[in-house]
PDB file of C-alpha atoms in Angstrom:
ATOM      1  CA  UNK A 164       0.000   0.000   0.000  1.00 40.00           C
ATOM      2  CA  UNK A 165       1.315   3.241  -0.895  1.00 51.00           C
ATOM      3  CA  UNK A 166       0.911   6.326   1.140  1.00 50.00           C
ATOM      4  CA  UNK A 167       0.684   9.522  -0.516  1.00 61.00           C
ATOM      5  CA  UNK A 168      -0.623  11.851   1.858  1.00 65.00           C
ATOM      6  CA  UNK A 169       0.599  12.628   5.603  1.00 61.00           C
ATOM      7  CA  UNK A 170      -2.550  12.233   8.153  1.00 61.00           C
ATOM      8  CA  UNK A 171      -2.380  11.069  12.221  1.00 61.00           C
ATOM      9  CA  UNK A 172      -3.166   7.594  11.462  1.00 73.00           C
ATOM     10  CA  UNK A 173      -1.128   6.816   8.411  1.00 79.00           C
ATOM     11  CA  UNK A 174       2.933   6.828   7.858  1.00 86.00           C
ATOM     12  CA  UNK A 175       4.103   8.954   4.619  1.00 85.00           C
ATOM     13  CA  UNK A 176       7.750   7.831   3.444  1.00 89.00           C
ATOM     14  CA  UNK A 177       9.407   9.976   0.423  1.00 90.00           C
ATOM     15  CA  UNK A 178      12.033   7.814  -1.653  1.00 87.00           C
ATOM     16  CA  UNK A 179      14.427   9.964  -2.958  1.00 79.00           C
ATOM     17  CA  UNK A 180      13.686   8.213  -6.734  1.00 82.00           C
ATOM     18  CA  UNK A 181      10.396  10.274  -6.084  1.00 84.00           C
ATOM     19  CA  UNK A 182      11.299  13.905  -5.632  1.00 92.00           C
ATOM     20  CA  UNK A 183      11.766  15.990  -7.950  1.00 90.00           C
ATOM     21  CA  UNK A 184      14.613  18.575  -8.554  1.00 93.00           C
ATOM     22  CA  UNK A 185      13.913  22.281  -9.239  1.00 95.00           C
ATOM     23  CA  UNK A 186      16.507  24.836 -10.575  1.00 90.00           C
ATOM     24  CA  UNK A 187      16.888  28.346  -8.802  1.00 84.00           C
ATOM     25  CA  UNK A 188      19.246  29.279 -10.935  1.00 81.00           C
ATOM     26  CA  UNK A 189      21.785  28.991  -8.789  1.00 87.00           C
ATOM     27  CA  UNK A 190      21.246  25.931  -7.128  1.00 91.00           C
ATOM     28  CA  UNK A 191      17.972  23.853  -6.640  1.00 94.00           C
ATOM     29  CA  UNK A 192      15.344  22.551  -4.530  1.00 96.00           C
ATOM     30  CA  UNK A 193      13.348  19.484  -4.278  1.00 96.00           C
ATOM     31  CA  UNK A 194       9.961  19.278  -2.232  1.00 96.00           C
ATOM     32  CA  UNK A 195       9.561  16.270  -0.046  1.00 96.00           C
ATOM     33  CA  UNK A 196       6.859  17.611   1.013  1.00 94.00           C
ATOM     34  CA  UNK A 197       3.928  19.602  -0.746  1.00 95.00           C
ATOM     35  CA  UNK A 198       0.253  20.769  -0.148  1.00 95.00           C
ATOM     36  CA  UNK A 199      -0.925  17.958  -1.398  1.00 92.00           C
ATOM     37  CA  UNK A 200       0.800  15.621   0.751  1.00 91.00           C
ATOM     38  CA  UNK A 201       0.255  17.322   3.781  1.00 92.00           C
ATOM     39  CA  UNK A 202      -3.366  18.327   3.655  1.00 92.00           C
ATOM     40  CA  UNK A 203      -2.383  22.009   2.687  1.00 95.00           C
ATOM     41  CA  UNK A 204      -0.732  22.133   6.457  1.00 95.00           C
ATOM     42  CA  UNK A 205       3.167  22.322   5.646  1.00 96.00           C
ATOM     43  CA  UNK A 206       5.648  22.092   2.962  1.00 97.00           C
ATOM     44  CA  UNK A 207       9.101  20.592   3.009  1.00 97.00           C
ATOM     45  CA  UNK A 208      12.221  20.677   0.457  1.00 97.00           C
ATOM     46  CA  UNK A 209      15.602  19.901   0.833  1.00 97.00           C
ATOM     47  CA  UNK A 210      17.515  22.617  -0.705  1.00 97.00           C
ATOM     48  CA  UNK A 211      21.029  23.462  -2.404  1.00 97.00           C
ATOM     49  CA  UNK A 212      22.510  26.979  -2.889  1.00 96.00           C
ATOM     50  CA  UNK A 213      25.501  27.609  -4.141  1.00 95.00           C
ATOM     51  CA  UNK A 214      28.242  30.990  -3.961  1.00 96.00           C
ATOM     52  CA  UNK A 215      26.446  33.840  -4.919  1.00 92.00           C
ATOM     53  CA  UNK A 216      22.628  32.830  -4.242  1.00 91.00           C
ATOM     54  CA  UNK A 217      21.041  35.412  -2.644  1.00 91.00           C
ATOM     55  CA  UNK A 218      16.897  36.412  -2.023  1.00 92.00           C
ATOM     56  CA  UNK A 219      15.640  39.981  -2.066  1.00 91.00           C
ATOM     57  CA  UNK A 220      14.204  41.148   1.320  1.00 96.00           C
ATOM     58  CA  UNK A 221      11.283  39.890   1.654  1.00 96.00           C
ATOM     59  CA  UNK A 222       8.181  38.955   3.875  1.00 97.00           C
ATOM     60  CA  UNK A 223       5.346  36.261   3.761  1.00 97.00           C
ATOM     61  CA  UNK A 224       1.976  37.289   4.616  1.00 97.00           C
ATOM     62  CA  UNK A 225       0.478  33.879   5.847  1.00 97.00           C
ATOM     63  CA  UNK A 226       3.477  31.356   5.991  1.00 98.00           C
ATOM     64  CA  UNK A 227       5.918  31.257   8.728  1.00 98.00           C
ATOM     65  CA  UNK A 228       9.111  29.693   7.198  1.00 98.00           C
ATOM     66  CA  UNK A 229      11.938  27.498   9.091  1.00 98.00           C
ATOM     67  CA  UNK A 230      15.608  26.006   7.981  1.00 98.00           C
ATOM     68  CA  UNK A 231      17.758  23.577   9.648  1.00 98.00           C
ATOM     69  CA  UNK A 232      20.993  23.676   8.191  1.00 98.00           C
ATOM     70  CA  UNK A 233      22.252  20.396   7.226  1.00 98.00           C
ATOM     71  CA  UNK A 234      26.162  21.415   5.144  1.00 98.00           C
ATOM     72  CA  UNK A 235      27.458  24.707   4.665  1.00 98.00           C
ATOM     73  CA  UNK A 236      26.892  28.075   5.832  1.00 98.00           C
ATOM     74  CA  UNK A 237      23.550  30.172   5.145  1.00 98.00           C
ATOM     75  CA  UNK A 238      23.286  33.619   6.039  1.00 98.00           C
ATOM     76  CA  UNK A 239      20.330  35.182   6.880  1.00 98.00           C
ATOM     77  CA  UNK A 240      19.193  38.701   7.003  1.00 98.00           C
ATOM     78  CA  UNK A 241      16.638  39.481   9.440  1.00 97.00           C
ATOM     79  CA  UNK A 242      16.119  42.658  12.295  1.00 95.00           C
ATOM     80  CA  UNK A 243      18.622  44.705  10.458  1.00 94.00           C
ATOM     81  CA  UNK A 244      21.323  42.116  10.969  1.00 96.00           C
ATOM     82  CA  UNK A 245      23.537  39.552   9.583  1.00 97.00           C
ATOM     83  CA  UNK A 246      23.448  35.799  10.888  1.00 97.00           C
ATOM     84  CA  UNK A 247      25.602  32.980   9.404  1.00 98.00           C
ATOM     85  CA  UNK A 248      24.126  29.323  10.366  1.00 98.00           C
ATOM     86  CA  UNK A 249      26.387  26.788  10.348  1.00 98.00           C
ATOM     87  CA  UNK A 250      25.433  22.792  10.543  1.00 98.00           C
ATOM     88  CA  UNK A 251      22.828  22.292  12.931  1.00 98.00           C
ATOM     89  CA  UNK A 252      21.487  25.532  13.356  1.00 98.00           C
ATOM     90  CA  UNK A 253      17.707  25.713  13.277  1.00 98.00           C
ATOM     91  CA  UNK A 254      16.016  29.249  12.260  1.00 98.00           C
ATOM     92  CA  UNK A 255      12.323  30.340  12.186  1.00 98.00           C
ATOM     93  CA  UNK A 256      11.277  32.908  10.131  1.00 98.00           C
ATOM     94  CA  UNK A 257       7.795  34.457  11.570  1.00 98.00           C
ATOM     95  CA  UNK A 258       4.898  35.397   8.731  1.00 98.00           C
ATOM     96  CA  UNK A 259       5.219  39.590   8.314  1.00 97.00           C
ATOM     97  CA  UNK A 260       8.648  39.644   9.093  1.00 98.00           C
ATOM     98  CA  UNK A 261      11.244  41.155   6.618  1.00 98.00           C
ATOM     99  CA  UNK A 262      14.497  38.356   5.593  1.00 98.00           C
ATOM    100  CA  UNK A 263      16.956  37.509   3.081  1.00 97.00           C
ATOM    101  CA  UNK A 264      18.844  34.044   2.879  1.00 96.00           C
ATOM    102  CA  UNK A 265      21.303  33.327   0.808  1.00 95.00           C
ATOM    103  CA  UNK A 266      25.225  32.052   0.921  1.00 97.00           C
ATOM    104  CA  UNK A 267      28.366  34.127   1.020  1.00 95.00           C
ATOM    105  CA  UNK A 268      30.292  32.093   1.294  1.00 96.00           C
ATOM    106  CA  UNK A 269      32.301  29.905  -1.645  1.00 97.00           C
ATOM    107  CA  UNK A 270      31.116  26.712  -0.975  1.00 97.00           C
ATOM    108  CA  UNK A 271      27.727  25.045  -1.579  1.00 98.00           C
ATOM    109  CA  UNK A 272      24.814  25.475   1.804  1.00 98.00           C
ATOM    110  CA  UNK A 273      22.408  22.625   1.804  1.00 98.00           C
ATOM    111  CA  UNK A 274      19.756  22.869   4.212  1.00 98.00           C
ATOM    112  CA  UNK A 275      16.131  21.396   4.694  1.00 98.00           C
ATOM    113  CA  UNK A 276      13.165  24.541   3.996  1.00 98.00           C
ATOM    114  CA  UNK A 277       9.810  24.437   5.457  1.00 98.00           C
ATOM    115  CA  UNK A 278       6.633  26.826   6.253  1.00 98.00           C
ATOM    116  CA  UNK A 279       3.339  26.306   7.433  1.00 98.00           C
ATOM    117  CA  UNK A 280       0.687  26.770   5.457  1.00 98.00           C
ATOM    118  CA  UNK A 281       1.770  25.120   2.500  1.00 97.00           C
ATOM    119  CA  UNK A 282       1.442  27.010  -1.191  1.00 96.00           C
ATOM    120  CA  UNK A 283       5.063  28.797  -1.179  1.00 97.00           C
ATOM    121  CA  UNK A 284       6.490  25.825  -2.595  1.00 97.00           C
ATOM    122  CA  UNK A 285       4.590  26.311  -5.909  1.00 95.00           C
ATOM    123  CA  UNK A 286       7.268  29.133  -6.235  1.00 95.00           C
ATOM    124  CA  UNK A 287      10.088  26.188  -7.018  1.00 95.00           C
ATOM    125  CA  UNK A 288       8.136  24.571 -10.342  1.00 95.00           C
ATOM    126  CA  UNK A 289       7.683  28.041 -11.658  1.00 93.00           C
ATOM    127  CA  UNK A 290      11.489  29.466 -10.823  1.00 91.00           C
ATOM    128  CA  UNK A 291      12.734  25.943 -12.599  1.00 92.00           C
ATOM    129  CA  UNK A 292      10.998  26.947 -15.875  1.00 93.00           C
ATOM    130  CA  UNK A 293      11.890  30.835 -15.529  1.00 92.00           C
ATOM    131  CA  UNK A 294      15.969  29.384 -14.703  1.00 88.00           C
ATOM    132  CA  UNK A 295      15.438  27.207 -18.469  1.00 91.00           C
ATOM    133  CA  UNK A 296      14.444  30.957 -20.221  1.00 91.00           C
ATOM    134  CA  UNK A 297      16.251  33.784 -17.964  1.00 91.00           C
ATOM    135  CA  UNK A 298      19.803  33.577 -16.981  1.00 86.00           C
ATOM    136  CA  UNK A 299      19.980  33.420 -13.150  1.00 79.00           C
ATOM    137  CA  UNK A 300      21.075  37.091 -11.644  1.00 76.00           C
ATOM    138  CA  UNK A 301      19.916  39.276 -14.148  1.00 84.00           C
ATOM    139  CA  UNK A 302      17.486  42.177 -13.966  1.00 88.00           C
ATOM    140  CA  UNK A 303      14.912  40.042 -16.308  1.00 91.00           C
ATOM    141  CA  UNK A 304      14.891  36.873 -13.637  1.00 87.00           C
ATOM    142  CA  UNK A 305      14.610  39.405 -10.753  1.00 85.00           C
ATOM    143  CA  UNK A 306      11.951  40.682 -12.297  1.00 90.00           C
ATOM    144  CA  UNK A 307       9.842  37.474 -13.112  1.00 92.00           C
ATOM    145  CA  UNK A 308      10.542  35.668  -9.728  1.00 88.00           C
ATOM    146  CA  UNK A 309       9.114  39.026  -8.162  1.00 91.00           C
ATOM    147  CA  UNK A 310       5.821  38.745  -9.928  1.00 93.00           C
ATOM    148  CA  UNK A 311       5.993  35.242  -9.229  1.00 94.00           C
ATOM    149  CA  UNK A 312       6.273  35.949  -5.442  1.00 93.00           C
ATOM    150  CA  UNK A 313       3.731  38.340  -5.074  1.00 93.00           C
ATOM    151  CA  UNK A 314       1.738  35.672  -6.438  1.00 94.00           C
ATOM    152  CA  UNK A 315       2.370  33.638  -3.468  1.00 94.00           C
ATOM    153  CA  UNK A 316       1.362  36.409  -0.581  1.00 95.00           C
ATOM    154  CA  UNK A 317       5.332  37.005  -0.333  1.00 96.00           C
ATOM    155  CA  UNK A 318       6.123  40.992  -0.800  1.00 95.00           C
ATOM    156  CA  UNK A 319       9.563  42.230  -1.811  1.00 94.00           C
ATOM    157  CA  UNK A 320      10.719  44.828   0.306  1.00 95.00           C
ATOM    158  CA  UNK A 321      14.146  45.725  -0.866  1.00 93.00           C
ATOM    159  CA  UNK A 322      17.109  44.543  -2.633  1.00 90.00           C
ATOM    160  CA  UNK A 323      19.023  42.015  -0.754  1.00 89.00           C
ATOM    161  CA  UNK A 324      20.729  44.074   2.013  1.00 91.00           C
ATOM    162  CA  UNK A 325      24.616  44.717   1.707  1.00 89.00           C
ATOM    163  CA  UNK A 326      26.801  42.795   4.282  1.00 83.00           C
ATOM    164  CA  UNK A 327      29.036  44.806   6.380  1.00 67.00           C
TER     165      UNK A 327
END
């Protein structure tokens, strides 16, 4: 019997043969997790970003997010400041609160992405096909992925912040 949908009575296991991988552009992300599987209650993805990767800032209006860094180092922009997660760090990322994640540094961050409701991960599909059209770190992507956000209750605020 296979399980396809999380619930309190019934297991859900995700083969890795199973999930999909999603460009970014500069890096990717695959959903373990989606709307669908979770009764619209959570989303999951394990994620890759490499040197250079780097969101706006931004804020969702109905998802809180969370990341549990797994290899690497991801920064994270929140309350005006800086914060570089190493392995093992755990960060949540309350609804209507302005971030920015991406990595600094020039190695590869892989790390496990959630929020609660689902939806946002609809955002990876869409970036995958925008990544096959629009080279990654251009005005043009920047541009799409922003309309594609705002699609997705998530509002750009500013550029991604400078480090200091």
């Amino acid at each position: 019997m296979k399980t396809t949908t999380a619930s309190a009575t019934q297991p859900l296991i995700i083969r890795t043969q199973d999930v999909v991988a999603f460009s970014q552009g500069l890096g990717e992300m695959r959903i373990l997790i989606d709307g669908a599987k979770s009764q619209n209650q959570w989303w999951l993805g394990h994620c890759e970003e490499l040197p250079g990767f780097m969101t706006t800032l931004h804020f969702h209006h109905v998802m809180d997010e969370y990341v549990y860094v797994l290899d690497g180092v991801l920064s994270i922009f929140t309350r005006d400041q800086w914060h570089d997660l190493g392995p093992g760090a755990f960060a949540v990322l309350p609804k209507s609160i302005p971030h920015a994640q991406g990595n600094t540094s020039s190695s590869p961050v892989r790390f496990l992405g959630a929020g609660s409701p689902a939806g946002f991960e609809r955002l990876f599909p869409e970036l995958d096909q925008l990544a096959k059209r629009v080279p990654a770190n251009t005005p043009e992507f920047g541009k799409e992925a922003a309309r594609l956000l705002s699609q997705l209750a998530t509002t750009i605020v500013a550029p991604p912040p400078h480090r200091h």
